[in-house]
PDB file of C-alpha atoms in Angstrom:
ATOM      1  CA  MET A 418       0.097   0.132  -0.149  1.00  0.00           C
ATOM      2  CA  PRO A 419       1.647   3.318  -0.720  1.00  0.00           C
ATOM      3  CA  THR A 420       2.127   5.956   1.863  1.00  0.00           C
ATOM      4  CA  LYS A 421       0.439   9.411   1.032  1.00  0.00           C
ATOM      5  CA  ARG A 422       2.742  12.231   1.316  1.00  0.00           C
ATOM      6  CA  LEU A 423       1.734  15.572   2.673  1.00  0.00           C
ATOM      7  CA  THR A 424       2.330  18.577   0.628  1.00  0.00           C
ATOM      8  CA  CYS A 425       2.010  22.158   1.520  1.00  0.00           C
ATOM      9  CA  GLU A 426      -1.219  22.642  -0.508  1.00  0.00           C
ATOM     10  CA  GLU A 427      -2.645  19.918   2.127  1.00  0.00           C
ATOM     11  CA  GLY A 428      -2.360  21.782   5.577  1.00  0.00           C
ATOM     12  CA  PHE A 429      -2.379  25.501   6.920  1.00  0.00           C
ATOM     13  CA  THR A 430       0.923  27.668   6.530  1.00  0.00           C
ATOM     14  CA  LEU A 431       2.079  29.266   9.553  1.00  0.00           C
ATOM     15  CA  LEU A 432       1.068  32.791   7.815  1.00  0.00           C
ATOM     16  CA  GLU A 433      -2.404  31.419   7.716  1.00  0.00           C
ATOM     17  CA  VAL A 434      -2.375  30.165  11.189  1.00  0.00           C
ATOM     18  CA  MET A 435      -0.420  33.748  12.391  1.00  0.00           C
ATOM     19  CA  LEU A 436      -3.209  35.517  10.545  1.00  0.00           C
ATOM     20  CA  ALA A 437      -6.120  34.050  12.052  1.00  0.00           C
ATOM     21  CA  MET A 438      -4.819  34.351  15.732  1.00  0.00           C
ATOM     22  CA  THR A 439      -4.279  38.008  14.785  1.00  0.00           C
ATOM     23  CA  ILE A 440      -7.885  38.318  13.649  1.00  0.00           C
ATOM     24  CA  LEU A 441      -8.836  36.484  16.880  1.00  0.00           C
ATOM     25  CA  ALA A 442      -6.852  38.670  19.273  1.00  0.00           C
ATOM     26  CA  ILE A 443      -8.290  41.485  17.771  1.00  0.00           C
ATOM     27  CA  ALA A 444     -12.045  40.275  18.069  1.00  0.00           C
ATOM     28  CA  LEU A 445     -11.025  39.197  21.841  1.00  0.00           C
ATOM     29  CA  LEU A 446      -9.733  42.698  22.498  1.00  0.00           C
ATOM     30  CA  ALA A 447     -12.740  44.588  21.623  1.00  0.00           C
ATOM     31  CA  ILE A 448     -15.047  42.323  23.370  1.00  0.00           C
ATOM     32  CA  TYR A 449     -12.950  42.647  26.496  1.00  0.00           C
ATOM     33  CA  GLN A 450     -12.797  46.385  26.232  1.00  0.00           C
ATOM     34  CA  SER A 451     -16.597  46.626  25.573  1.00  0.00           C
ATOM     35  CA  GLN A 452     -17.504  44.760  28.755  1.00  0.00           C
ATOM     36  CA  ARG A 453     -15.017  46.998  30.628  1.00  0.00           C
ATOM     37  CA  GLN A 454     -16.825  49.956  29.593  1.00  0.00           C
ATOM     38  CA  ASN A 455     -20.169  48.103  30.468  1.00  0.00           C
ATOM     39  CA  LEU A 456     -18.665  47.501  34.032  1.00  0.00           C
ATOM     40  CA  ALA A 457     -17.740  51.338  34.020  1.00  0.00           C
ATOM     41  CA  MET A 458     -21.084  52.461  32.956  1.00  0.00           C
ATOM     42  CA  THR A 459     -23.051  50.108  35.437  1.00  0.00           C
ATOM     43  CA  ALA A 460     -21.265  51.313  38.383  1.00  0.00           C
ATOM     44  CA  ARG A 461     -21.836  54.978  37.393  1.00  0.00           C
ATOM     45  CA  ALA A 462     -25.468  54.471  37.115  1.00  0.00           C
ATOM     46  CA  HIS A 463     -25.708  52.554  40.285  1.00  0.00           C
ATOM     47  CA  PHE A 464     -23.579  55.598  41.988  1.00  0.00           C
ATOM     48  CA  LEU A 465     -26.066  57.874  40.283  1.00  0.00           C
ATOM     49  CA  THR A 466     -29.230  56.188  41.895  1.00  0.00           C
ATOM     50  CA  ASP A 467     -27.854  55.626  45.208  1.00  0.00           C
ATOM     51  CA  ALA A 468     -26.947  59.432  45.605  1.00  0.00           C
ATOM     52  CA  ALA A 469     -30.168  60.799  43.846  1.00  0.00           C
ATOM     53  CA  LEU A 470     -32.135  58.501  46.520  1.00  0.00           C
ATOM     54  CA  LEU A 471     -29.515  59.361  49.375  1.00  0.00           C
ATOM     55  CA  THR A 472     -29.559  63.414  48.577  1.00  0.00           C
ATOM     56  CA  GLN A 473     -33.046  63.850  48.289  1.00  0.00           C
ATOM     57  CA  GLY A 474     -33.732  62.098  51.233  1.00  0.00           C
ATOM     58  CA  ARG A 475     -31.138  64.050  53.561  1.00  0.00           C
ATOM     59  CA  MET A 476     -32.467  67.418  51.572  1.00  0.00           C
ATOM     60  CA  ALA A 477     -35.975  66.843  52.848  1.00  0.00           C
ATOM     61  CA  GLN A 478     -34.362  66.328  56.441  1.00  0.00           C
ATOM     62  CA  VAL A 479     -32.626  69.750  55.887  1.00  0.00           C
ATOM     63  CA  ASP A 480     -35.641  71.506  54.131  1.00  0.00           C
ATOM     64  CA  ALA A 481     -38.230  70.455  57.223  1.00  0.00           C
ATOM     65  CA  MET A 482     -35.294  72.285  59.369  1.00  0.00           C
ATOM     66  CA  ASN A 483     -35.796  75.909  60.966  1.00  0.00           C
ATOM     67  CA  MET A 484     -33.547  78.211  59.576  1.00  0.00           C
ATOM     68  CA  ALA A 485     -32.087  79.036  62.711  1.00  0.00           C
ATOM     69  CA  GLU A 486     -31.001  75.482  62.863  1.00  0.00           C
ATOM     70  CA  LEU A 487     -29.346  75.523  59.570  1.00  0.00           C
ATOM     71  CA  SER A 488     -25.443  75.163  59.496  1.00  0.00           C
ATOM     72  CA  SER A 489     -22.748  73.661  57.394  1.00  0.00           C
ATOM     73  CA  ALA A 490     -22.091  70.065  58.330  1.00  0.00           C
ATOM     74  CA  SER A 491     -20.971  66.913  57.122  1.00  0.00           C
ATOM     75  CA  GLY A 492     -21.245  63.040  57.872  1.00  0.00           C
ATOM     76  CA  ASP A 493     -22.081  59.705  56.379  1.00  0.00           C
ATOM     77  CA  PHE A 494     -25.256  57.709  56.088  1.00  0.00           C
ATOM     78  CA  GLY A 495     -24.370  55.037  58.456  1.00  0.00           C
ATOM     79  CA  GLU A 496     -24.198  51.221  57.837  1.00  0.00           C
ATOM     80  CA  ASP A 497     -26.558  50.900  55.232  1.00  0.00           C
ATOM     81  CA  TYR A 498     -24.026  52.967  52.787  1.00  0.00           C
ATOM     82  CA  PRO A 499     -20.706  53.028  54.521  1.00  0.00           C
ATOM     83  CA  GLN A 500     -18.822  54.249  50.909  1.00  0.00           C
ATOM     84  CA  TYR A 501     -21.191  57.358  51.057  1.00  0.00           C
ATOM     85  CA  ARG A 502     -20.147  60.628  52.979  1.00  0.00           C
ATOM     86  CA  TRP A 503     -22.505  63.918  52.827  1.00  0.00           C
ATOM     87  CA  GLU A 504     -21.311  67.336  52.975  1.00  0.00           C
ATOM     88  CA  LEU A 505     -23.654  69.921  53.510  1.00  0.00           C
ATOM     89  CA  ASN A 506     -22.773  74.052  52.957  1.00  0.00           C
ATOM     90  CA  VAL A 507     -25.253  76.707  54.122  1.00  0.00           C
ATOM     91  CA  LEU A 508     -24.476  79.852  52.319  1.00  0.00           C
ATOM     92  CA  ASP A 509     -25.785  83.452  52.550  1.00  0.00           C
ATOM     93  CA  THR A 510     -27.294  85.220  49.313  1.00  0.00           C
ATOM     94  CA  GLU A 511     -27.510  88.709  47.952  1.00  0.00           C
ATOM     95  CA  ILE A 512     -31.152  88.501  49.666  1.00  0.00           C
ATOM     96  CA  PRO A 513     -30.780  88.777  53.291  1.00  0.00           C
ATOM     97  CA  PHE A 514     -33.531  86.170  54.005  1.00  0.00           C
ATOM     98  CA  LEU A 515     -32.800  83.666  51.622  1.00  0.00           C
ATOM     99  CA  LYS A 516     -30.126  81.014  51.964  1.00  0.00           C
ATOM    100  CA  ARG A 517     -28.507  78.521  49.345  1.00  0.00           C
ATOM    101  CA  ILE A 518     -28.024  74.862  50.579  1.00  0.00           C
ATOM    102  CA  GLU A 519     -25.599  72.906  48.610  1.00  0.00           C
ATOM    103  CA  LEU A 520     -25.982  69.235  49.513  1.00  0.00           C
ATOM    104  CA  THR A 521     -22.823  66.887  48.188  1.00  0.00           C
ATOM    105  CA  VAL A 522     -22.918  63.173  48.161  1.00  0.00           C
ATOM    106  CA  LYS A 523     -19.369  61.592  47.805  1.00  0.00           C
ATOM    107  CA  ASN A 524     -18.578  57.879  46.642  1.00  0.00           C
ATOM    108  CA  ARG A 525     -15.248  56.897  48.135  1.00  0.00           C
ATOM    109  CA  ALA A 526     -14.633  53.498  46.612  1.00  0.00           C
ATOM    110  CA  PRO A 527     -14.057  52.341  43.737  1.00  0.00           C
ATOM    111  CA  SER A 528     -13.704  55.525  42.002  1.00  0.00           C
ATOM    112  CA  PRO A 529     -14.405  58.404  43.441  1.00  0.00           C
ATOM    113  CA  GLU A 530     -17.503  60.386  42.483  1.00  0.00           C
ATOM    114  CA  THR A 531     -19.649  63.510  43.381  1.00  0.00           C
ATOM    115  CA  TYR A 532     -23.765  64.033  43.199  1.00  0.00           C
ATOM    116  CA  GLN A 533     -24.526  67.773  44.110  1.00  0.00           C
ATOM    117  CA  LEU A 534     -27.885  69.135  44.857  1.00  0.00           C
ATOM    118  CA  VAL A 535     -28.984  72.753  45.627  1.00  0.00           C
ATOM    119  CA  LEU A 536     -31.908  73.995  47.343  1.00  0.00           C
ATOM    120  CA  TYR A 537     -32.595  77.933  48.083  1.00  0.00           C
ATOM    121  CA  LYS A 538     -34.657  78.202  51.133  1.00  0.00           C
ATOM    122  CA  MET A 539     -36.326  81.346  52.540  1.00  0.00           C
ATOM    123  CA  GLN A 540     -37.153  82.260  56.056  1.00  0.00           C
ATOM    124  CA  ARG A 541     -41.090  81.958  57.283  1.00  0.00           C
ATOM    125  CA  PHE A 542     -41.890  85.154  58.999  1.00  0.00           C
TER     126      PHE A 542
END
């Protein structure tokens, strides 16, 4: 029985294999970058959702306070949200009975981000 000899035309050349591997590497890199961007956008959306709700709740407490009780302060949101901190700045405006209240929520991890809400409050007579 005669043995069959392999020729170059019956298999893949090194160049073809290298080209296929290059195309595969480019495709995998594109998928990796897409997933990384997706995770970053998900983390940002999670922060914005949490920060908006926390800011709204804290600002409702500030709005319920008397103008004489208002002063700049800072703190955190307790054990439920240990990665978030808030900072309250009470500023005077050109109008004597009007205050500018800035509430900033900051995220400490994994990447520091900031969310700010501004309220103008008028003293009631």
